[in-house]
PDB file of C-alpha atoms in Angstrom:
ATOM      1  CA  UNK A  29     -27.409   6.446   7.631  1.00 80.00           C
ATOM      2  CA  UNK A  30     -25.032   8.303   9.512  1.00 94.00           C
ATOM      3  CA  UNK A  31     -20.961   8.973   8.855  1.00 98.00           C
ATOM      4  CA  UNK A  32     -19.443   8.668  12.534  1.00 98.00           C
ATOM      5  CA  UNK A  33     -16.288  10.290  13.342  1.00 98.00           C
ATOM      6  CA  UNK A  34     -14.738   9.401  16.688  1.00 97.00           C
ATOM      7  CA  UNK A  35     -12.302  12.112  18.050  1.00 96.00           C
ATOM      8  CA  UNK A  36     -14.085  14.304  16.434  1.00 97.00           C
ATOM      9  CA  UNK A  37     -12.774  17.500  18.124  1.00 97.00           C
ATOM     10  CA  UNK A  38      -8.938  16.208  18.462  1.00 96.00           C
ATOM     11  CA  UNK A  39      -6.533  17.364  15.351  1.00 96.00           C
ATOM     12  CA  UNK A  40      -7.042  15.010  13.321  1.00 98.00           C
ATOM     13  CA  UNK A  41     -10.785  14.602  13.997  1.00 98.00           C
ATOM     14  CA  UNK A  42     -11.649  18.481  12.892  1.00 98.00           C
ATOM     15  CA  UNK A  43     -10.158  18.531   9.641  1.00 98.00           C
ATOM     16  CA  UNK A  44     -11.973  15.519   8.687  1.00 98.00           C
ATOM     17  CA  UNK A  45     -15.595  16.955  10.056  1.00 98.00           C
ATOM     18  CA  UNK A  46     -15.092  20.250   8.679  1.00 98.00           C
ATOM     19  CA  UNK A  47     -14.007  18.055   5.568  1.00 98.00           C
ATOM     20  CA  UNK A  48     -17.231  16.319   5.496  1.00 98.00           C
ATOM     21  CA  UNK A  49     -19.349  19.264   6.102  1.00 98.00           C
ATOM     22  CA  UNK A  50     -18.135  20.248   2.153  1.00 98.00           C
ATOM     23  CA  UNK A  51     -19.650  17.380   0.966  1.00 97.00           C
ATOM     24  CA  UNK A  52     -22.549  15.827   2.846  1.00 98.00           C
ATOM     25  CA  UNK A  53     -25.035  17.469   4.791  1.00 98.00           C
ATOM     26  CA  UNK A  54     -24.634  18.245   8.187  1.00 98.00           C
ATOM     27  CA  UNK A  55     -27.442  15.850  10.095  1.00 97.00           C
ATOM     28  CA  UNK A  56     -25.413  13.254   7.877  1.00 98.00           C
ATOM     29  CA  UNK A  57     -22.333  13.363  10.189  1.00 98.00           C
ATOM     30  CA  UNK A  58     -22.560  12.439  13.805  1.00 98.00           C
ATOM     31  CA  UNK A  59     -19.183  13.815  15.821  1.00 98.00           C
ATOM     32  CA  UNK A  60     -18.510  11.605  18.929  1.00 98.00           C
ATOM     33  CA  UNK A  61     -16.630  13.629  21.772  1.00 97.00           C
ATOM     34  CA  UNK A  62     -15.614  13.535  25.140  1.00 94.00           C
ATOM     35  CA  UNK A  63     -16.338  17.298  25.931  1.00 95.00           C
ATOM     36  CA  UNK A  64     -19.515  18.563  24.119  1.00 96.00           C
ATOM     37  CA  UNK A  65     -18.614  21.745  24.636  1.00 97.00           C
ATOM     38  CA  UNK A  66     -15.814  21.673  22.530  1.00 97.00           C
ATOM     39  CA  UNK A  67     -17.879  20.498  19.814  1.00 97.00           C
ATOM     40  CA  UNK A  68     -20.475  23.352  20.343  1.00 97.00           C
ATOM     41  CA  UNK A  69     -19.537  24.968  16.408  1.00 97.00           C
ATOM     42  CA  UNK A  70     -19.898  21.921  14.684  1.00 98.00           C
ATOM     43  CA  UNK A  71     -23.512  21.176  16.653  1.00 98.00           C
ATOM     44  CA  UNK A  72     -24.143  25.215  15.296  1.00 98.00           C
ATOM     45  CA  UNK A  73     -23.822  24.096  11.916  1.00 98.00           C
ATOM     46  CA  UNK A  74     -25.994  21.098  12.013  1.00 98.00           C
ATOM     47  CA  UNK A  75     -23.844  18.482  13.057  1.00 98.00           C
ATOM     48  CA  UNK A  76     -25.122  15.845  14.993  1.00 98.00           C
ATOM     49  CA  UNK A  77     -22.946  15.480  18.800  1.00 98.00           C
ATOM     50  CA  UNK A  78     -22.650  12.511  20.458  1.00 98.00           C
ATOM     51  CA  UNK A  79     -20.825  12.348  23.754  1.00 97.00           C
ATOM     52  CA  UNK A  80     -18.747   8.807  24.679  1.00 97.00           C
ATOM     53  CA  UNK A  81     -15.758   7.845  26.074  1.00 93.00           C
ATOM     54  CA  UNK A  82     -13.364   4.605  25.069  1.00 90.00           C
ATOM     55  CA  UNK A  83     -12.835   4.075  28.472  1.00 90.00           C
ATOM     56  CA  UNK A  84     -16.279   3.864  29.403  1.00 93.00           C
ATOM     57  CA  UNK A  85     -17.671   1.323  26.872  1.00 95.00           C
ATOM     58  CA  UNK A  86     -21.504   1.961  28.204  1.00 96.00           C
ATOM     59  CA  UNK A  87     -21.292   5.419  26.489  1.00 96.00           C
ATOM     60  CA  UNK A  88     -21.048   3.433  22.972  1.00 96.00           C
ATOM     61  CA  UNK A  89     -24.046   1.786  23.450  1.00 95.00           C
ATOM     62  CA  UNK A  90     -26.885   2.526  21.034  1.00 95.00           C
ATOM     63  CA  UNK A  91     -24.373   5.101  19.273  1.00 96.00           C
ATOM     64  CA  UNK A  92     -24.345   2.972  15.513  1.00 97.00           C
ATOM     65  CA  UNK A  93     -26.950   2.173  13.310  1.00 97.00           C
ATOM     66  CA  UNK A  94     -27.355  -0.114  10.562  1.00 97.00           C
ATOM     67  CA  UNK A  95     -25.755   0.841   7.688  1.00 97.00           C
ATOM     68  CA  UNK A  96     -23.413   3.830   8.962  1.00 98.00           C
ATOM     69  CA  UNK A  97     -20.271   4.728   8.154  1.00 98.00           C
ATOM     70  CA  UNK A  98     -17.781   4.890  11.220  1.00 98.00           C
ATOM     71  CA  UNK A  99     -14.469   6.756  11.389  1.00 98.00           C
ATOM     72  CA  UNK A 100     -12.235   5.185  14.331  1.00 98.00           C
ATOM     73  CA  UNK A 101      -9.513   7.457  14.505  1.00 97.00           C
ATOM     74  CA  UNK A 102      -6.750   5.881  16.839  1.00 93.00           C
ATOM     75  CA  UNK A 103      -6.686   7.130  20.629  1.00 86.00           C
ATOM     76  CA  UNK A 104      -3.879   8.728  21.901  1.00 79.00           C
ATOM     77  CA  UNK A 105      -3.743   7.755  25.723  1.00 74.00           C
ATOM     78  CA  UNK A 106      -0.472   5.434  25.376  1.00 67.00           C
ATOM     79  CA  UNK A 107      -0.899   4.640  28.879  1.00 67.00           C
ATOM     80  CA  UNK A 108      -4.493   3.010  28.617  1.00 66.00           C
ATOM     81  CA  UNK A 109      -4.234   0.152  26.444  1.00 83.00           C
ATOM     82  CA  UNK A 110      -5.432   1.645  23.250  1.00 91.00           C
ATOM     83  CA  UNK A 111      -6.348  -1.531  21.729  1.00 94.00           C
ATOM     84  CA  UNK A 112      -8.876  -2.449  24.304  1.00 94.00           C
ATOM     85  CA  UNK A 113     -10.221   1.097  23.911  1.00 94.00           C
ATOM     86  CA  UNK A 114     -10.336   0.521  20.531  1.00 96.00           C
ATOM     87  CA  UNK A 115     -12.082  -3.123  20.700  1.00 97.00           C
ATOM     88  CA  UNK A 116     -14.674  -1.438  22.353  1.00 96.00           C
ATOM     89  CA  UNK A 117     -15.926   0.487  19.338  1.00 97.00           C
ATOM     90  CA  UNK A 118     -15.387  -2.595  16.958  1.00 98.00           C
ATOM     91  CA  UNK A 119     -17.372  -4.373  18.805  1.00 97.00           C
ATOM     92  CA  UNK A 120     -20.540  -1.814  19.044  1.00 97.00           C
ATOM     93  CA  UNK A 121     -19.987  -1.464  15.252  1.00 98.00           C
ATOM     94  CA  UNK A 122     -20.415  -4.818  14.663  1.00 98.00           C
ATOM     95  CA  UNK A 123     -23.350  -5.505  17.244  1.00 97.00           C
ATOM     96  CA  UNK A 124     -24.936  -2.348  14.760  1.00 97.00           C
ATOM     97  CA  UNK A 125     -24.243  -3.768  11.422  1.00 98.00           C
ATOM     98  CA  UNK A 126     -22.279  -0.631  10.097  1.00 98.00           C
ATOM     99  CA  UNK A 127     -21.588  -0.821   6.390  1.00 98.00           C
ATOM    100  CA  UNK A 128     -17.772   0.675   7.273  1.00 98.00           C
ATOM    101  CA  UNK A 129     -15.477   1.083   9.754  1.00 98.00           C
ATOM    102  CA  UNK A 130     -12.355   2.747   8.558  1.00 98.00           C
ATOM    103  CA  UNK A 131      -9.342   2.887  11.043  1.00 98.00           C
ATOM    104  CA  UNK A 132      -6.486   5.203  11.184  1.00 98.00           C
ATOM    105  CA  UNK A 133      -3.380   3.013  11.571  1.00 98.00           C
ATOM    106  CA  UNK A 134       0.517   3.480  11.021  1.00 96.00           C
ATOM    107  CA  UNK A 135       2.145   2.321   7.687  1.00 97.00           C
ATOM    108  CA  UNK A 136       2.941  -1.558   7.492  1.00 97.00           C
ATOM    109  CA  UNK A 137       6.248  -0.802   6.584  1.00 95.00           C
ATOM    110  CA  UNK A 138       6.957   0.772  10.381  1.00 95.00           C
ATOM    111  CA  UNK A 139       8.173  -1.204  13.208  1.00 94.00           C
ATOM    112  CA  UNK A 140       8.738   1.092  15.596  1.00 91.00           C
ATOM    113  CA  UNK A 141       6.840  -0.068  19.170  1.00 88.00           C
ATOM    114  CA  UNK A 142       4.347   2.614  17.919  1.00 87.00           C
ATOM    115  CA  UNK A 143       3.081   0.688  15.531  1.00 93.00           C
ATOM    116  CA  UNK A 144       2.334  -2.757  17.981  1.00 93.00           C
ATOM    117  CA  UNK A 145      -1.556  -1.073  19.389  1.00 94.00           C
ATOM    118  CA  UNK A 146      -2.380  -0.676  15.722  1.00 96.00           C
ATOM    119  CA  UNK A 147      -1.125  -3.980  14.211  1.00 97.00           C
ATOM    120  CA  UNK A 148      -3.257  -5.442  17.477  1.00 97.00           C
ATOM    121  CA  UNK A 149      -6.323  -3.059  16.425  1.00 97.00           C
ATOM    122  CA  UNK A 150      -6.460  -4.166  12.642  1.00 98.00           C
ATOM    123  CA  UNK A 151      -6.136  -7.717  13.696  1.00 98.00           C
ATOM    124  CA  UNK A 152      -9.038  -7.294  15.848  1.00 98.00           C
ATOM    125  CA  UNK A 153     -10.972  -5.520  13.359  1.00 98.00           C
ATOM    126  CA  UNK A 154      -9.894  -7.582   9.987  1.00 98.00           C
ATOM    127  CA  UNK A 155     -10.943 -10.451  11.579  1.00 98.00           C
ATOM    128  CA  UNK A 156     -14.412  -8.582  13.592  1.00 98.00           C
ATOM    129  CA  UNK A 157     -16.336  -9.426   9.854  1.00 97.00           C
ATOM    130  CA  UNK A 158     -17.382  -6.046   9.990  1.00 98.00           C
ATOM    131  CA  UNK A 159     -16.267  -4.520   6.534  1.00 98.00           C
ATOM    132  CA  UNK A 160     -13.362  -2.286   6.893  1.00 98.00           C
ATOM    133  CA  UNK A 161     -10.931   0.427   5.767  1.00 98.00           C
ATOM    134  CA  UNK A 162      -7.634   0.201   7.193  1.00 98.00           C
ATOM    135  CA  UNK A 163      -5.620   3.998   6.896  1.00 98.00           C
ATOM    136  CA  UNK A 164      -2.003   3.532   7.138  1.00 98.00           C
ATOM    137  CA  UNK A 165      -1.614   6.817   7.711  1.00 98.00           C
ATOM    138  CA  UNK A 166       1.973   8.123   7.443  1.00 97.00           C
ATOM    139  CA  UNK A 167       4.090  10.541   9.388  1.00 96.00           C
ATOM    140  CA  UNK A 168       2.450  14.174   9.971  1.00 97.00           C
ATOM    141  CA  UNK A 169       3.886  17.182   8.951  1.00 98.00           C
ATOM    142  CA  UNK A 170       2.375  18.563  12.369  1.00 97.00           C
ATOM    143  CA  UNK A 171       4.645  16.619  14.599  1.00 94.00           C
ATOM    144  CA  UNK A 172       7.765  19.020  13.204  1.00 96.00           C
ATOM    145  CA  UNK A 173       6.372  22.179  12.806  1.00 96.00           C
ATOM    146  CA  UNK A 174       3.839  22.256  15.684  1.00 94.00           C
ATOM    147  CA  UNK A 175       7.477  21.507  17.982  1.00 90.00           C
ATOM    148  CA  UNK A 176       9.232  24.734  16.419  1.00 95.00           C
ATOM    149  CA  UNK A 177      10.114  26.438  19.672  1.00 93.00           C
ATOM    150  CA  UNK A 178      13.327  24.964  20.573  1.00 92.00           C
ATOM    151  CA  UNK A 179      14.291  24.402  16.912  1.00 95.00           C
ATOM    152  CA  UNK A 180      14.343  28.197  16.997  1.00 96.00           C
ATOM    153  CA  UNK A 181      15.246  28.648  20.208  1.00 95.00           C
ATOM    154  CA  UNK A 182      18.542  26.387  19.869  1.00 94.00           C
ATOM    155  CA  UNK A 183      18.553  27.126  15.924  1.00 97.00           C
ATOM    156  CA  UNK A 184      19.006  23.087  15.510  1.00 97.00           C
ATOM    157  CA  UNK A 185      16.833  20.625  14.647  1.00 97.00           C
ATOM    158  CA  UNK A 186      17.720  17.529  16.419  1.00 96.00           C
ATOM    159  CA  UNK A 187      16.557  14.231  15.854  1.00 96.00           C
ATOM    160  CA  UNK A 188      17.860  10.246  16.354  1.00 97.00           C
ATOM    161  CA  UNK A 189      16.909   9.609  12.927  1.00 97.00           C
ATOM    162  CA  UNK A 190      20.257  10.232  10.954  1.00 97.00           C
ATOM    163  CA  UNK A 191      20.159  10.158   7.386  1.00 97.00           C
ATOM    164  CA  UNK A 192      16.769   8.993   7.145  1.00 98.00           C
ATOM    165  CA  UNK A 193      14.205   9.977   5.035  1.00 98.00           C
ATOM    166  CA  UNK A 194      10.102  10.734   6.006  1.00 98.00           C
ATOM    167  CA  UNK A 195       7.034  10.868   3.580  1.00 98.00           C
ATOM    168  CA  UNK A 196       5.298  13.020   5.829  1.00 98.00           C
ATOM    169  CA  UNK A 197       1.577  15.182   5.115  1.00 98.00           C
ATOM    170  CA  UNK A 198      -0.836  17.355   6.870  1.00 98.00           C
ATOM    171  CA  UNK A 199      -3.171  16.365   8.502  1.00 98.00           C
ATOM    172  CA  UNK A 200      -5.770  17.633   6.084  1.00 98.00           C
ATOM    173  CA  UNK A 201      -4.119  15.678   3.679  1.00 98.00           C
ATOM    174  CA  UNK A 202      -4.786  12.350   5.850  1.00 98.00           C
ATOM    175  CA  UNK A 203      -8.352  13.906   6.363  1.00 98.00           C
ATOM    176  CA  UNK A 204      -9.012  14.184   2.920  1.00 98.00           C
ATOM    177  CA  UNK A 205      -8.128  10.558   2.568  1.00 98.00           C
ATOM    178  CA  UNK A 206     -10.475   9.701   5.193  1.00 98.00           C
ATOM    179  CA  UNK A 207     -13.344  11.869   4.010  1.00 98.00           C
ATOM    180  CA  UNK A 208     -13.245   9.717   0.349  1.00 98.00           C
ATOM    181  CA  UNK A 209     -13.432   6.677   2.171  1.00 98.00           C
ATOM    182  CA  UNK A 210     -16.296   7.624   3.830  1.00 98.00           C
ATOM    183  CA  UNK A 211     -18.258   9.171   1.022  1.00 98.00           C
ATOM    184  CA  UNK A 212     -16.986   7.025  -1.614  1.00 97.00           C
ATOM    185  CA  UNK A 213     -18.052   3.528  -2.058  1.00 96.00           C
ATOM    186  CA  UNK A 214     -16.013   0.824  -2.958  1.00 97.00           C
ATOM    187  CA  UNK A 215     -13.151   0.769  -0.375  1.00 98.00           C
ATOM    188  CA  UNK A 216     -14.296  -2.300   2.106  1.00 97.00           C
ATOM    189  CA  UNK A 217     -11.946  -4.368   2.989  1.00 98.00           C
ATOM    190  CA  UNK A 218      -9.327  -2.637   1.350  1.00 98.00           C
ATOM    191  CA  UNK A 219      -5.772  -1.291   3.220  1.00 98.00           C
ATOM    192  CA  UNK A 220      -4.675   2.177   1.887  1.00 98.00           C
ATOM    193  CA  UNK A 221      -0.445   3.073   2.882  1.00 98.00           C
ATOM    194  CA  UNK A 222      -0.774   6.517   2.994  1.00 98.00           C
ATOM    195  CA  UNK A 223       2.380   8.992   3.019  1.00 98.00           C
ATOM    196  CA  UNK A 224       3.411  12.240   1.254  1.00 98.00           C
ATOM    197  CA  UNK A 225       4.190  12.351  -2.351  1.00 98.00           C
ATOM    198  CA  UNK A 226       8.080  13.815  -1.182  1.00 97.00           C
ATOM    199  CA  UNK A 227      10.133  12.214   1.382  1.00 98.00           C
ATOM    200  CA  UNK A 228      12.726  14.413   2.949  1.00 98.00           C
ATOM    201  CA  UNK A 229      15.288  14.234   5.312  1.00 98.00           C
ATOM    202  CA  UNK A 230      16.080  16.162   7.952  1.00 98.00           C
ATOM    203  CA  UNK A 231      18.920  17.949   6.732  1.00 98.00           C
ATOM    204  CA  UNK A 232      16.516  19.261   3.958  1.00 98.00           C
ATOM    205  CA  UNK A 233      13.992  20.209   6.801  1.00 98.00           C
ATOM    206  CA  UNK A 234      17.416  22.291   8.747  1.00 98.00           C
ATOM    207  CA  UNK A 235      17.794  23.642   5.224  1.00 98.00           C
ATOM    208  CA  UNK A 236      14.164  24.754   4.638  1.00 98.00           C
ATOM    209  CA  UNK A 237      13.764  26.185   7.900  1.00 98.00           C
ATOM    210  CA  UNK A 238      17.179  28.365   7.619  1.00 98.00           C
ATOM    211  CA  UNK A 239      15.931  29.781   4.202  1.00 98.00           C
ATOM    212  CA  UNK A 240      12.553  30.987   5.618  1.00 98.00           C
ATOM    213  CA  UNK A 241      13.881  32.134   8.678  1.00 97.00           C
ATOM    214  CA  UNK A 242      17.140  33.384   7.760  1.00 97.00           C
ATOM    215  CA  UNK A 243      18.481  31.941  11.056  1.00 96.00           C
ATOM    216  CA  UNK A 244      21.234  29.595  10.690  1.00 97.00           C
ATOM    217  CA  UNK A 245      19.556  26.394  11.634  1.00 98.00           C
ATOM    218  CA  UNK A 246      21.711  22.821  11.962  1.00 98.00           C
ATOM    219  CA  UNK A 247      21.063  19.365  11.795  1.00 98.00           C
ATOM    220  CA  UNK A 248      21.992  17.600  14.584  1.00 97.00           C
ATOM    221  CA  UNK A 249      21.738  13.921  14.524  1.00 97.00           C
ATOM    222  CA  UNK A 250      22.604  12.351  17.923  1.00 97.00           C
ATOM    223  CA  UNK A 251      22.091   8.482  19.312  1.00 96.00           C
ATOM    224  CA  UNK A 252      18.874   7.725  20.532  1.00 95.00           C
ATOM    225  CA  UNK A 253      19.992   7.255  24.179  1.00 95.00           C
ATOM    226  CA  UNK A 254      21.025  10.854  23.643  1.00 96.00           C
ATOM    227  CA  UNK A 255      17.886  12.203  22.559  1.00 95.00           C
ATOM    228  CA  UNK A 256      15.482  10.318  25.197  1.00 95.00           C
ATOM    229  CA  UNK A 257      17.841  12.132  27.913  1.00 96.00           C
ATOM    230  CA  UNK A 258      17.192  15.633  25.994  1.00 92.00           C
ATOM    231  CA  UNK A 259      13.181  14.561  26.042  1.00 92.00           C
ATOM    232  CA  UNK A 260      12.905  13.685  29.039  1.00 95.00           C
ATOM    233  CA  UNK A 261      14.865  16.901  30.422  1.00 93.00           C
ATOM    234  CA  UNK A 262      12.156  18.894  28.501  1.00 88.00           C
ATOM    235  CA  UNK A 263       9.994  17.114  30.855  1.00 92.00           C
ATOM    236  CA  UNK A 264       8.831  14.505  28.576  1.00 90.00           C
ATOM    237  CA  UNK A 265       7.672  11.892  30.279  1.00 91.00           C
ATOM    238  CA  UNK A 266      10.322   8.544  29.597  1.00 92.00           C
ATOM    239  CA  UNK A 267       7.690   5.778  28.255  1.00 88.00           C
ATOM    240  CA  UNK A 268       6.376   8.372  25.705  1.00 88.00           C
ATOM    241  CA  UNK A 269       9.988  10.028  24.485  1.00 93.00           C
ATOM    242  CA  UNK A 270      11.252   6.387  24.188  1.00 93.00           C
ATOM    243  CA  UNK A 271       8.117   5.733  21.620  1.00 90.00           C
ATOM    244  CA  UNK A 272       9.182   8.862  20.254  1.00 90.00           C
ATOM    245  CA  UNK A 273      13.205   7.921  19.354  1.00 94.00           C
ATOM    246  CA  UNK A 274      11.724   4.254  18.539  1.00 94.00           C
ATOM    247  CA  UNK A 275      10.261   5.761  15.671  1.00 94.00           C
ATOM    248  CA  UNK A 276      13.103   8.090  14.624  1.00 96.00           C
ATOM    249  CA  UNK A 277      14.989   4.529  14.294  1.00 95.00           C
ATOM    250  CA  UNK A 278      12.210   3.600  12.107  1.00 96.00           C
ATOM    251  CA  UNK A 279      12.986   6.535   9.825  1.00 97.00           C
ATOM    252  CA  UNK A 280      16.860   6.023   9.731  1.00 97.00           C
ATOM    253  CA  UNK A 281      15.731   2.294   8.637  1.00 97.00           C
ATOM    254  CA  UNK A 282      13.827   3.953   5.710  1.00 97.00           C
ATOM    255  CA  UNK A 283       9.810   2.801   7.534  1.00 97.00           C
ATOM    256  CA  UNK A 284       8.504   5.833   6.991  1.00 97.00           C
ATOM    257  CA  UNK A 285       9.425   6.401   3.355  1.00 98.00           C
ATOM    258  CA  UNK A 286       5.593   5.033   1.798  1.00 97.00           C
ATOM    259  CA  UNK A 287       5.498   5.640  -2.069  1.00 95.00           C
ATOM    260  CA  UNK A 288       2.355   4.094  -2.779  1.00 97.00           C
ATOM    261  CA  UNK A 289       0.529   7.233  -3.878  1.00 98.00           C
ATOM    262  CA  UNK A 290      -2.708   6.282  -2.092  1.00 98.00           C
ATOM    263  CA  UNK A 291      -2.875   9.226  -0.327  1.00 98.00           C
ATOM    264  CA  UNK A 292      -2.814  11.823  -3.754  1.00 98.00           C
ATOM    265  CA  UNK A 293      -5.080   9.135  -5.132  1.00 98.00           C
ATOM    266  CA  UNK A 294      -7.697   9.704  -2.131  1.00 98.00           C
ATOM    267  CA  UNK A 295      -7.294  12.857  -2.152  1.00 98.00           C
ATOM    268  CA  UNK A 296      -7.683  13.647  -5.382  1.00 97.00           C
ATOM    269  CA  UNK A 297      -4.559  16.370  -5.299  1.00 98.00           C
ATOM    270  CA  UNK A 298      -0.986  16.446  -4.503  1.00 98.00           C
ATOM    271  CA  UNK A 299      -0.379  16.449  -0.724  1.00 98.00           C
ATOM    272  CA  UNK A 300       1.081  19.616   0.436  1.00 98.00           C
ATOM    273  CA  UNK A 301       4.311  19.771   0.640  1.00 98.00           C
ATOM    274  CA  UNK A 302       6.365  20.703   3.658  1.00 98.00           C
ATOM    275  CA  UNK A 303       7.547  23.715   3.039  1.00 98.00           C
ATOM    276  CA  UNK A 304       3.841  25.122   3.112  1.00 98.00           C
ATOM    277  CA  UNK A 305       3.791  23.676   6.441  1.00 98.00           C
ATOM    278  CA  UNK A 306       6.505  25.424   7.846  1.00 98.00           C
ATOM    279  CA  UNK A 307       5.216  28.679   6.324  1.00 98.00           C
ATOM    280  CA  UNK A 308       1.987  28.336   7.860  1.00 97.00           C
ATOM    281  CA  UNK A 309       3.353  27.382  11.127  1.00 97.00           C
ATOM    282  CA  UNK A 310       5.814  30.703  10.985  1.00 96.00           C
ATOM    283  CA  UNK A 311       2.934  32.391  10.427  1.00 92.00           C
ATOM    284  CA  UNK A 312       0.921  31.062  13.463  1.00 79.00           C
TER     285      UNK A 312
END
């Protein structure tokens, strides 16, 4: 039996491996990449590399046994139809007879049109019979505070979302989530909304990021047609910086608030709060 992490090498994929690698040995876990050679220090410490591609649904074949336990973490080429992508390893898993396949979806609570490829996904795999864990994972800490350039730059943070609120986490949180799915038992067919254990707006996150700078640093909340134009001028491609302000409408609708606690309850610890994050991002 073998735990299978797809995306193994993206941002979300290494904290969960290196996660894993605490707690089960390494020939255990199977990492499924693109680019083995990104993947080279996790096959130096054991771990087991297998190269596919969701756009080429040959290189799935043969890559699940009987009885594993599958991570599908969500692809993130908007452009390709990430439900068919993702179809492709439901139905290898099933064709296997995995034990799990745990998906990393958006919180039920979010309508955004972010959310549509991963409401089509958990249909698809809800109703695949193949037991599953569906992770609603929440807003990342990492999509603020890896995008601190221009905050600084322009000392302003500025977002469409107004005087909404977002119970965001790191990503290690999320992983940490994943990683007791995976080694735990008891979680088929069961739907975990995970989010951070504070919500905060973005005043706050202004506020935050002027005390540990000691820059002056605004919020500025502008209309979403506004901020699409300012994306786009960055060189943002439209169809991806109008996904983008969909979901800051989300937030000023309260969708990304989740107070379920499932996430501290995974992981077994508070989730880190955000001004940690910004620290360690200063500090990168």
């Amino acid at each position: 039996m073998s735990i299978v992490v797809t995306g193994a090498t993206g941002k979300l994929g290494r904290h969960v491996v290196e996660q894993l690698l605490e707690k089960v040995p390494a020939e255990q876990i199977t990492a499924v990449v693109r680019d083995e050679s990104k993947a080279a220090d996790f096959a130096d410490r054991g771990v087991k590399i297998a190269v596919a591609d969701y756009n080429t649904p040959e290189t799935f074949d043969g890559l699940f046994g009987a009885g594993d336990k599958v991570l599908l973490i969500s692809g993130n080429e908007f452009d390709k139809g990430r439900p068919a992508q993702h179809q492709v390893v439901i139905d290898r898993a099933k064709d296997a007879g995995v034990a799990l396949l745990a998906y990393t979806s958006a919180p039920g609570t979010l309508s955004a049109a972010l959310a549509d490829d991963h409401r089509a996904t958990e249909k698809a795999l809800t109703s695949s019979g193949v037991p599953y864990v569906l992770l609603r994972n929440g807003w990342y800490h990492e999509n603020y505070t890896e995008q601190l350039a221009p905050v600084l730059e322009h000392n302003a943070v500025v977002s469409a979302a107004g005087e909404g609120r977002v119970s965001s986490a790191s990503r290690a949180d999320y992983a940490a989530a994943a990683v007791a799915v995976l080694t735990g038992e008891g979680h088929e067919n069961k739907t975990y909304e995970l989010g951070g254990d504070e919500a905060w707006g973005f005043a706050e996150y202004a506020a935050e990021l002027s005390r540990q700078t000691g820059k002056e640093i605004a919020y500025n909340a502008v209309p979403a047609e506004a901020l699409v134009s300012i994306l786009t001028g960055a060189g943002m491609p439209e169809h991806f910086a109008t996904i983008l302000v969909g979901v800051d409408a989300s937030i000023a609708e309260g969708e990304l608030v989740v107070d379920s606690g499932d996430l501290s309850r995974l992981a077994g610890r508070p989730t880190t709060p955000l001004s940690e994050a910004i620290t360690a991002a200063l500090k990168g």
